[in-house]
XYZ file of C-alpha atoms in Angstrom:
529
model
C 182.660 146.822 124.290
C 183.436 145.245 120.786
C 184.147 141.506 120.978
C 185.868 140.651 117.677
C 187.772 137.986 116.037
C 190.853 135.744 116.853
C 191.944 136.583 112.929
C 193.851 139.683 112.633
C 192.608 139.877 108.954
C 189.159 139.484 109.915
C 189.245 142.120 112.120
C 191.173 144.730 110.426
C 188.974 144.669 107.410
C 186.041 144.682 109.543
C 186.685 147.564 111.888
C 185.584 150.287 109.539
C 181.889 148.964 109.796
C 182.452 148.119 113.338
C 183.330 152.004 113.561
C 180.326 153.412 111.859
C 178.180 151.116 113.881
C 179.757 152.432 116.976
C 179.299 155.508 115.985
C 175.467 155.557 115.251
C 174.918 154.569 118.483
C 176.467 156.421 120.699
C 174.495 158.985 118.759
C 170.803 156.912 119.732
C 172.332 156.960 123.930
C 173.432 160.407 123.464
C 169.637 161.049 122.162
C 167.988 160.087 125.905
C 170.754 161.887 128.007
C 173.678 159.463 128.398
C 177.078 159.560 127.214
C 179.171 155.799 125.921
C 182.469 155.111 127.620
C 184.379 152.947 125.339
C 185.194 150.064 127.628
C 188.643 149.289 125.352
C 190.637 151.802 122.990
C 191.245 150.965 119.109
C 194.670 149.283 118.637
C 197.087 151.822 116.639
C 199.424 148.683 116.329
C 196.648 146.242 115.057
C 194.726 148.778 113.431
C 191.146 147.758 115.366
C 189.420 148.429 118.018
C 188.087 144.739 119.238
C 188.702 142.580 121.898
C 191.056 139.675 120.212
C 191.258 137.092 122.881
C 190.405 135.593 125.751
C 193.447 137.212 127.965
C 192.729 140.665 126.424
C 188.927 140.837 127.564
C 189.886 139.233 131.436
C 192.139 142.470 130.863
C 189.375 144.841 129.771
C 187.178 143.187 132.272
C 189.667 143.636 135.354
C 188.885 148.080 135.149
C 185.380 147.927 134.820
C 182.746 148.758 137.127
C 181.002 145.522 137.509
C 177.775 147.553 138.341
C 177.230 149.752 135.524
C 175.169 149.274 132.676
C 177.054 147.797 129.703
C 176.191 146.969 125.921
C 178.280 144.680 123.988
C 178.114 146.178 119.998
C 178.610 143.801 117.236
C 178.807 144.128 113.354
C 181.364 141.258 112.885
C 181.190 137.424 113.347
C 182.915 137.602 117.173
C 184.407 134.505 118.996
C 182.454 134.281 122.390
C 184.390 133.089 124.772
C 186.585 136.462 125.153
C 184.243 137.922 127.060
C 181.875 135.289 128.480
C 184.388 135.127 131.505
C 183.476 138.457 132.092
C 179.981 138.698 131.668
C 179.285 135.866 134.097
C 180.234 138.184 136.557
C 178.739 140.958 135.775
C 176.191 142.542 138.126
C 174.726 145.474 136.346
C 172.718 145.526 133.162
C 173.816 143.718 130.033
C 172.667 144.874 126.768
C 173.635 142.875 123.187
C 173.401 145.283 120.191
C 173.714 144.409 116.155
C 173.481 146.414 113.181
C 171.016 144.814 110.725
C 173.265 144.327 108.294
C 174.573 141.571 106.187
C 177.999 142.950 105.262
C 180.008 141.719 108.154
C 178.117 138.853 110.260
C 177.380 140.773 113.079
C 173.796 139.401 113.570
C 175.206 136.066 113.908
C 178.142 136.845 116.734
C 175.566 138.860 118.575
C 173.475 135.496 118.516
C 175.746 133.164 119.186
C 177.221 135.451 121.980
C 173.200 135.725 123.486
C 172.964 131.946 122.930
C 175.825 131.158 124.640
C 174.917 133.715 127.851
C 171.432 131.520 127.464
C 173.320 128.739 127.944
C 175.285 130.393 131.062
C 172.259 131.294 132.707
C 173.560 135.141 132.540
C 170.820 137.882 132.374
C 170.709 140.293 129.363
C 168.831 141.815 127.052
C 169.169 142.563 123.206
C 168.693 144.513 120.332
C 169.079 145.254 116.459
C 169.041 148.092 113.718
C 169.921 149.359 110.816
C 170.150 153.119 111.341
C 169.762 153.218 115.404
C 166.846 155.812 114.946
C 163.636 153.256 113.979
C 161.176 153.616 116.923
C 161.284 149.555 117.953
C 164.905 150.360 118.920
C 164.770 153.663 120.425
C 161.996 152.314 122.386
C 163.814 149.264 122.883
C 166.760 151.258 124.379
C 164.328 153.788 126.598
C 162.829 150.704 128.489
C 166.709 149.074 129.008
C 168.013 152.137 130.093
C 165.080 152.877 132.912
C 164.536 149.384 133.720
C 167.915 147.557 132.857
C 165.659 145.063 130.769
C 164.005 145.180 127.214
C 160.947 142.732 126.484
C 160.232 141.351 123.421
C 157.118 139.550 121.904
C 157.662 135.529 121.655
C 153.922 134.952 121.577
C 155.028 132.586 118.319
C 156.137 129.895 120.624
C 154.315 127.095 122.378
C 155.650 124.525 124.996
C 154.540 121.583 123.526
C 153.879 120.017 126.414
C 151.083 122.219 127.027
C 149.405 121.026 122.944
C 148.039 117.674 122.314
C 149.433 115.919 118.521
C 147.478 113.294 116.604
C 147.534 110.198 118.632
C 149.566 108.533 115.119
C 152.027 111.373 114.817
C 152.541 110.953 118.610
C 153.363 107.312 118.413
C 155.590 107.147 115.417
C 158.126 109.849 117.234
C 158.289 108.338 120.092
C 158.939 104.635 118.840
C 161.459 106.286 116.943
C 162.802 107.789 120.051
C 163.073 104.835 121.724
C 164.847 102.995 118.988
C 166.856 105.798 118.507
C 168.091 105.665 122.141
C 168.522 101.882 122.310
C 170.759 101.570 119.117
C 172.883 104.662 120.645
C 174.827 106.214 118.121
C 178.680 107.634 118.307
C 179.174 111.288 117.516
C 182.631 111.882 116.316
C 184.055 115.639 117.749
C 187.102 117.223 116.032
C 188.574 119.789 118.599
C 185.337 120.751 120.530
C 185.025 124.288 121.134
C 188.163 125.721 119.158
C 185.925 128.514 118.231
C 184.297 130.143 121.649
C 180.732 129.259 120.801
C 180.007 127.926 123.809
C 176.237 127.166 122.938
C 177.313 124.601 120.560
C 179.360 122.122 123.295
C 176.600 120.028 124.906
C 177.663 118.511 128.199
C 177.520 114.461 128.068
C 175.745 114.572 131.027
C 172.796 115.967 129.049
C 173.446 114.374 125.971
C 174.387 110.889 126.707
C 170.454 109.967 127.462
C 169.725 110.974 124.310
C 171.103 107.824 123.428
C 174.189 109.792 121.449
C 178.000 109.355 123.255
C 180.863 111.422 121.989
C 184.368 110.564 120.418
C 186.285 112.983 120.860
C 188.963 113.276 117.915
C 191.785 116.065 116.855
C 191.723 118.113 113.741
C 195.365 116.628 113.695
C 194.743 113.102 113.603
C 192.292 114.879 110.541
C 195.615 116.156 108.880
C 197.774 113.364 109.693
C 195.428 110.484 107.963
C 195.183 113.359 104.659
C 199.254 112.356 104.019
C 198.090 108.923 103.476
C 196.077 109.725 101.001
C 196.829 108.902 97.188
C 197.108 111.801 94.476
C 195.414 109.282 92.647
C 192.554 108.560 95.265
C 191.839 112.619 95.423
C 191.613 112.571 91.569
C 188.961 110.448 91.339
C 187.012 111.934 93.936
C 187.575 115.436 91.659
C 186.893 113.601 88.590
C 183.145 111.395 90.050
C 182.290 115.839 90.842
C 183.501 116.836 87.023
C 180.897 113.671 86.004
C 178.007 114.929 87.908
C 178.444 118.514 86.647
C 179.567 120.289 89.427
C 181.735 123.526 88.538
C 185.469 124.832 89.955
C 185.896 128.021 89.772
C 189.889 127.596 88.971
C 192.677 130.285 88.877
C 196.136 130.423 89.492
C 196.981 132.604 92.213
C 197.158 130.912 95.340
C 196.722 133.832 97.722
C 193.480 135.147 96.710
C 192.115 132.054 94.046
C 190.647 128.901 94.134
C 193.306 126.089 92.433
C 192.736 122.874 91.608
C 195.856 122.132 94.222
C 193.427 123.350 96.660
C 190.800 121.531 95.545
C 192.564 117.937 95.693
C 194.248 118.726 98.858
C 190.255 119.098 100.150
C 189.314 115.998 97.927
C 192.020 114.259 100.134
C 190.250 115.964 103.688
C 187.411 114.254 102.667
C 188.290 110.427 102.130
C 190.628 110.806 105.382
C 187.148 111.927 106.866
C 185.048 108.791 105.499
C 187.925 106.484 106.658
C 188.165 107.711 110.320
C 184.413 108.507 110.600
C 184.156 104.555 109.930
C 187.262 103.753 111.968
C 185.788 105.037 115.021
C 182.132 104.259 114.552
C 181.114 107.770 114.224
C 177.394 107.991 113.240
C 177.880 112.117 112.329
C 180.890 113.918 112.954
C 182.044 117.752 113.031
C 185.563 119.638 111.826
C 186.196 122.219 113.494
C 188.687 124.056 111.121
C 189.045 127.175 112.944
C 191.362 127.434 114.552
C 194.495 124.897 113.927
C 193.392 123.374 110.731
C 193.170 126.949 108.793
C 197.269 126.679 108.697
C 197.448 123.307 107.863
C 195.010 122.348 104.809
C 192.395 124.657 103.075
C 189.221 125.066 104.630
C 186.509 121.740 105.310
C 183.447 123.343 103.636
C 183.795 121.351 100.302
C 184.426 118.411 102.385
C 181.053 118.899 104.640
C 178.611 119.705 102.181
C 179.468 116.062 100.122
C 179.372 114.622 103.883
C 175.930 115.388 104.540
C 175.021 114.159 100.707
C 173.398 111.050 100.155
C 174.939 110.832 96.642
C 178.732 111.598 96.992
C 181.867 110.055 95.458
C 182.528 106.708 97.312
C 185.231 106.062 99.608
C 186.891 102.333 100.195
C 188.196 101.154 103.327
C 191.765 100.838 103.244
C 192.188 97.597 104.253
C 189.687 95.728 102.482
C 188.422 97.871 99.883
C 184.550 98.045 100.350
C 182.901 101.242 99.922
C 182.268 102.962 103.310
C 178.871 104.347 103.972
C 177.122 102.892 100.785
C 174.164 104.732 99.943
C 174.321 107.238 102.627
C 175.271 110.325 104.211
C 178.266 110.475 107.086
C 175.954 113.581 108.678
C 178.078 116.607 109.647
C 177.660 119.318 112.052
C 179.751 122.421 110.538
C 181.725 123.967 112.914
C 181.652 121.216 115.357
C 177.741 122.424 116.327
C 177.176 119.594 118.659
C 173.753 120.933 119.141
C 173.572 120.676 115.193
C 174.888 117.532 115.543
C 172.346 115.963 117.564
C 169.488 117.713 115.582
C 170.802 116.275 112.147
C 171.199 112.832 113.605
C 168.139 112.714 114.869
C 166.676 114.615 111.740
C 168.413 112.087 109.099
C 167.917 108.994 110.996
C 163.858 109.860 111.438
C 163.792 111.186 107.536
C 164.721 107.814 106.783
C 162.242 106.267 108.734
C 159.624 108.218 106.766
C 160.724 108.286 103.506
C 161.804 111.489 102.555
C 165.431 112.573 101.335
C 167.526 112.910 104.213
C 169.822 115.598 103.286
C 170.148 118.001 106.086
C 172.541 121.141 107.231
C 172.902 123.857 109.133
C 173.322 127.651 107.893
C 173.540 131.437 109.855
C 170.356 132.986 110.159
C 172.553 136.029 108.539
C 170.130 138.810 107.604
C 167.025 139.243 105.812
C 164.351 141.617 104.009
C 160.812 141.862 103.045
C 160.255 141.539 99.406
C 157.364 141.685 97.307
C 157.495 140.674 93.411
C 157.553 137.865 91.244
C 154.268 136.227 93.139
C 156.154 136.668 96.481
C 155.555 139.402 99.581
C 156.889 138.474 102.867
C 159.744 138.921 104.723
C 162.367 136.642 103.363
C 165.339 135.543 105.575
C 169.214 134.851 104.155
C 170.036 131.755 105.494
C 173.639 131.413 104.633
C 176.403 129.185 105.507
C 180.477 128.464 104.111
C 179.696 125.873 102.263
C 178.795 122.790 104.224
C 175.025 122.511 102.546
C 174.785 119.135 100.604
C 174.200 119.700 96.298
C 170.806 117.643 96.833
C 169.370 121.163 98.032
C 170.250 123.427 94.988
C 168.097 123.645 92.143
C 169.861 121.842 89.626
C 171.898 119.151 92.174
C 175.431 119.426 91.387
C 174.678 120.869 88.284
C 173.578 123.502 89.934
C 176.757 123.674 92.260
C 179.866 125.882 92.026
C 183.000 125.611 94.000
C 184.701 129.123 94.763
C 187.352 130.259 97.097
C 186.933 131.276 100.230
C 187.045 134.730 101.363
C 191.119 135.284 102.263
C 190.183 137.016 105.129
C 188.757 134.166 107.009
C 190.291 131.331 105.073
C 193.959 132.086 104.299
C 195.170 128.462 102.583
C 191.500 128.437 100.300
C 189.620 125.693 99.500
C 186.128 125.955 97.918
C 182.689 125.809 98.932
C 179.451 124.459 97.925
C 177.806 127.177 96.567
C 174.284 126.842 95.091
C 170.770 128.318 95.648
C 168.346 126.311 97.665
C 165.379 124.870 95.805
C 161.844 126.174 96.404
C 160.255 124.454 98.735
C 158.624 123.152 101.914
C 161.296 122.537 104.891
C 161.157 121.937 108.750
C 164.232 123.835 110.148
C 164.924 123.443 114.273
C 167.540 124.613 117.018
C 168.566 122.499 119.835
C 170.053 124.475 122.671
C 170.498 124.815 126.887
C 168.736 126.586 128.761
C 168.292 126.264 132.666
C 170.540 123.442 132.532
C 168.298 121.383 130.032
C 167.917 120.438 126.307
C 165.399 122.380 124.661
C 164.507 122.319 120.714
C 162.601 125.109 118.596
C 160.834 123.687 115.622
C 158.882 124.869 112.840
C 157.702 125.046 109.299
C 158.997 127.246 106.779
C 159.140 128.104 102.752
C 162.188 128.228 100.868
C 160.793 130.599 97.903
C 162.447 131.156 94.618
C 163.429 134.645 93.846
C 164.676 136.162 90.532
C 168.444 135.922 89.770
C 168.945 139.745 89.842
C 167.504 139.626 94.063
C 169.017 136.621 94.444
C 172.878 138.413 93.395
C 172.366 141.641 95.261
C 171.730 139.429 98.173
C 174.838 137.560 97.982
C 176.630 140.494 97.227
C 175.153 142.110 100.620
C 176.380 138.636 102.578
C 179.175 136.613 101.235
C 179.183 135.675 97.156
C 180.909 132.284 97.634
C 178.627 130.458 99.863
C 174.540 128.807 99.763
C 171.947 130.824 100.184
C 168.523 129.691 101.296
C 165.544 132.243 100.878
C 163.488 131.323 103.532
C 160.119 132.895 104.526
C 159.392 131.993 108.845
C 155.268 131.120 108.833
C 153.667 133.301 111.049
C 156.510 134.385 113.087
C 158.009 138.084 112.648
C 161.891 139.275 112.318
C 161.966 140.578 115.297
C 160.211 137.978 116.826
C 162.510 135.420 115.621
C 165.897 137.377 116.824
C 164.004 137.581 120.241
C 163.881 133.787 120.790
C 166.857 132.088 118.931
C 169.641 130.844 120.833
C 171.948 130.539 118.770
C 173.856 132.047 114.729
C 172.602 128.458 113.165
C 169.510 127.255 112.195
C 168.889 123.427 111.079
C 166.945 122.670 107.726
C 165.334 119.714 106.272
C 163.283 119.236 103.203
C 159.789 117.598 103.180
C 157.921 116.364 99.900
C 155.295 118.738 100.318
C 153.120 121.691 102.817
C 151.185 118.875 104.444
C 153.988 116.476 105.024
C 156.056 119.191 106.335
C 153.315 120.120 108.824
C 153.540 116.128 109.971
C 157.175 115.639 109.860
C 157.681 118.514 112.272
C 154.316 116.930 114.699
C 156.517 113.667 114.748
C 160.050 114.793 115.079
C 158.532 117.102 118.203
C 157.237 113.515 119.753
C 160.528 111.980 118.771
C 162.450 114.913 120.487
C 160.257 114.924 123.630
C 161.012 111.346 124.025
C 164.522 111.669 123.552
C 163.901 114.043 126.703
C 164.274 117.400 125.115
C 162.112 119.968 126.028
C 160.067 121.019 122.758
C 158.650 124.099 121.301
C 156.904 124.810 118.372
C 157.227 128.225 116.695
C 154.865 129.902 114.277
C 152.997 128.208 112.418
C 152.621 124.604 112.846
C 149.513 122.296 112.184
C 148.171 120.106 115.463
C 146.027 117.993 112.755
């Protein structure tokens, strides 16, 4: 089975790698004796071969053995819930596979897909590649196929309720915790869910004792309060970004470039977001976009990444006229990640507390490779998002930013992003997720390393050109490893002043997150003391 898209254009330019992907490993099963039946035939009329929709997989799903052993391939971002129906029923094996590959996001859907069976409480298994003929997947594939399960190595995680923290670290996260809970905070949702990943929708039940209650808004009220919005007021929004140095990549065709129409339109998006994120009391809030708002307005990622910005162009209530917000971020959670949501809440709110820039985002854990020049050697991950990152990460601030159009494919009305490359660096980056019915958070430390400009290209050209990249290098915890354990296709990133404080913010946002009633683990490398 390929789960795909709910684009058409997404999935028709995708299908070719989807294909060769296919193709490769049917050629690993063939290898140890077994032959693939293709659970769903390619689409003459739509020219693809993946399962578009919720309807067509209960379809697919309704001739299937529910017994036999069955692997879900993915090369291509995929929207979950068009087959989760199916795989909650299903009584035989389940194997996830991905091509290691950052041309198509296929790691990601295959994460979110396993995060969101995580979150189901479905049994499966998983696996990755490149070629389909390295011996960790071949042997990886023997053990599923004679034992229906494949075990990985997650010896880089520890329960921390099993480790003891420095009795100060300890008590600053949970007084924090307990403030945090007794202020309670609003988080303002717009359209939960629109885009099947299932691991990002936290019940209330669990989150409301976090202390965090949810408003739950529509992407058209979004639209709506963008008509009362001013040429005038999106100008000078445009014109504060021309001041700071930040650079539009302007052309004139609508269809496949970035215009400056586009650009006010999303200079518009993101006062009507200030104004109802203050209407409604929202502490952090999350736009959806996909779907509903991608044929309405151009995309949100310009508007999230000067959201989560400390230093953005001010917004007045209009009413009375005072700025909204003064002197902070309105925290977003891109793609209406609730689970992000919580985390940066938490994460900005506790920054605060200690004195360190606040700034925080999600992006995909996309893809990676080892490298070793220019002083570095180690496997550096892309961590890569559509452009919700905040400028006070790039090297340069919003000098250092670009805006560029998003790909057509995905993004047919345009907008820009926030492109830039993240500083080097120390950062804690985290995952809140469910699992068995309870909040859990991963947490660790990590390096965001400089590499030269000619690496740095190539990898944007292997991932998508227009959006932030973050090289980041995982302490002590391997690739594989890492795809073993994570729950979901984002990973949450903060910046800390230095190695040592990084070490300590992560002690005390563990405390902070234990109080709040999470269950905490650290991963890799992090310092007890």
């Amino acid at each position: 089975m390929s789960n795909g898209d709910l684009r058409l254009s997404a999935n028709q330019k995708c299908w070719p790698e989807q294909a060769k992907m296919e193709a490769a490993l049917a050629k690993a099963l063939r290898a140890e004796g077994w032959t693939v039946v293709r659970a769903h035939p390619f689409d003459k009329e739509k020219q693809h071969g993946f399962i578009d929709s919720q309807r067509m997989g209960m379809e697919v799903f309704r001739r299937l053995d529910t017994n036999a052993p069955f692997i879900v391939a993915e090369c291509v971002w995929q929207y979950s819930h068009h087959i989760l129906h199916g795989l909650l029923t299903h009584r035989g094996p389940i194997l996830t596979v991905a091509n290691w590959s950052g041309t198509w996001p296929g790691l990601v859907g295959m994460l979110n897909l396993n995060g969101s069976m995580t979150k189901c409480g479905i049994r499966y298994s998983t696996l990755w590649s490149e070629r389909f003929t390295d011996t960790f997947f071949k042997s990886g594939l023997r053990q599923w196929l004679k034992e229906g399960v494949v075990t990985h190595d997650q010896s880089h995680v520890r329960d921390l309720r099993l480790l003891k923290l420095p009795p100060a670290d300890e008590q600053l996260g949970r007084r924090a915790a307990r403030q945090f809970k007794q202020h309670k905070a609003i988080m303002g949702v717009f359209d939960e869910g629109c885009m099947g990943m299932l691991n990002a929708i936290i019940p209330d039940e669990l989150l409301n004792p976090t202390g965090v209650f949810k408003e739950r808004l529509s992407q058209s009220s979004l639209y709506a309060a963008m008509q009362n919005i001013s040429d005038a007021e999106a100008r000078e929004v445009l014109n504060w970004l021309l001041r700071k140095g930040m650079t539009f990549l302007w052309g004139q065709d609508e269809e496949t470039e970035l215009t400056e129409t586009q650009t006010l339109q999303q200079c518009k998006m993101y006062i009507a977001a200030v104004r109802l994120a203050d209407e409604f009391g929202c502490a952090a809030i999350g736009i959806q976009y996909q779907q509903g708002l991608k044929d309405l307005a151009p995309a949100s990622d310009l508007v999230e990444g000067l959201l989560n910005n400390v230093d953005r162009p001010p917004v007045k209530c209009r009413k009375t006229g005072r700025v909204l917000f003064v002197n902070e971020a309105v925290p977003h959670f891109n793609e209406v990640d609730e689970c992000a949501g919580l985390d940066g809440l938490v994460t900005y709110r506790l920054w605060r507390e200690l004195g360190f820039a606040p700034e925080n985002t999600l992006h995909d854990l996309r893809w990676g490779q080892h490298y070793k020049h220019h002083g570095v050697d180690d496997y550096v991950w892309v961590f890569l998002i559509s452009g919700a990152a905040p400028p006070a990460h790039f090297i340069g601030g919003y000098r250092g930013t670009t805006s560029e159009r998003q790909p057509p494919m995905y993004f047919r009305l345009g907008g820009g992003t926030v492109k830039g490359i993240s500083k080097p660096g120390h950062i804690v980056w985290s995952r809140v997720f469910v699992m068995e019915g309870k909040l859990h958070c991963d947490l660790g430390v990590s390096e965001v390393v400089k590499l030269p400009a000619k690496e740095t290209e190539r990898r944007w050209r292997e991932t998508t050109p227009q959006w932030p990249i973050m090289h980041a290098v995982l302490k002590a915890i391997t690739r594989d490893q890492m795809m073993a354990r994570h729950k979901s296709n984002h990973i949450q990133v903060v910046y800390a002043p230095n190695a040592k404080q990084a070490h300590r913010a992560c002690r005390i946002k563990a405390a902070m997150l234990a109080e709040l009633g999470l269950e905490v683990h650290l991963c890799g490398h992090v310092e007890l003391a």
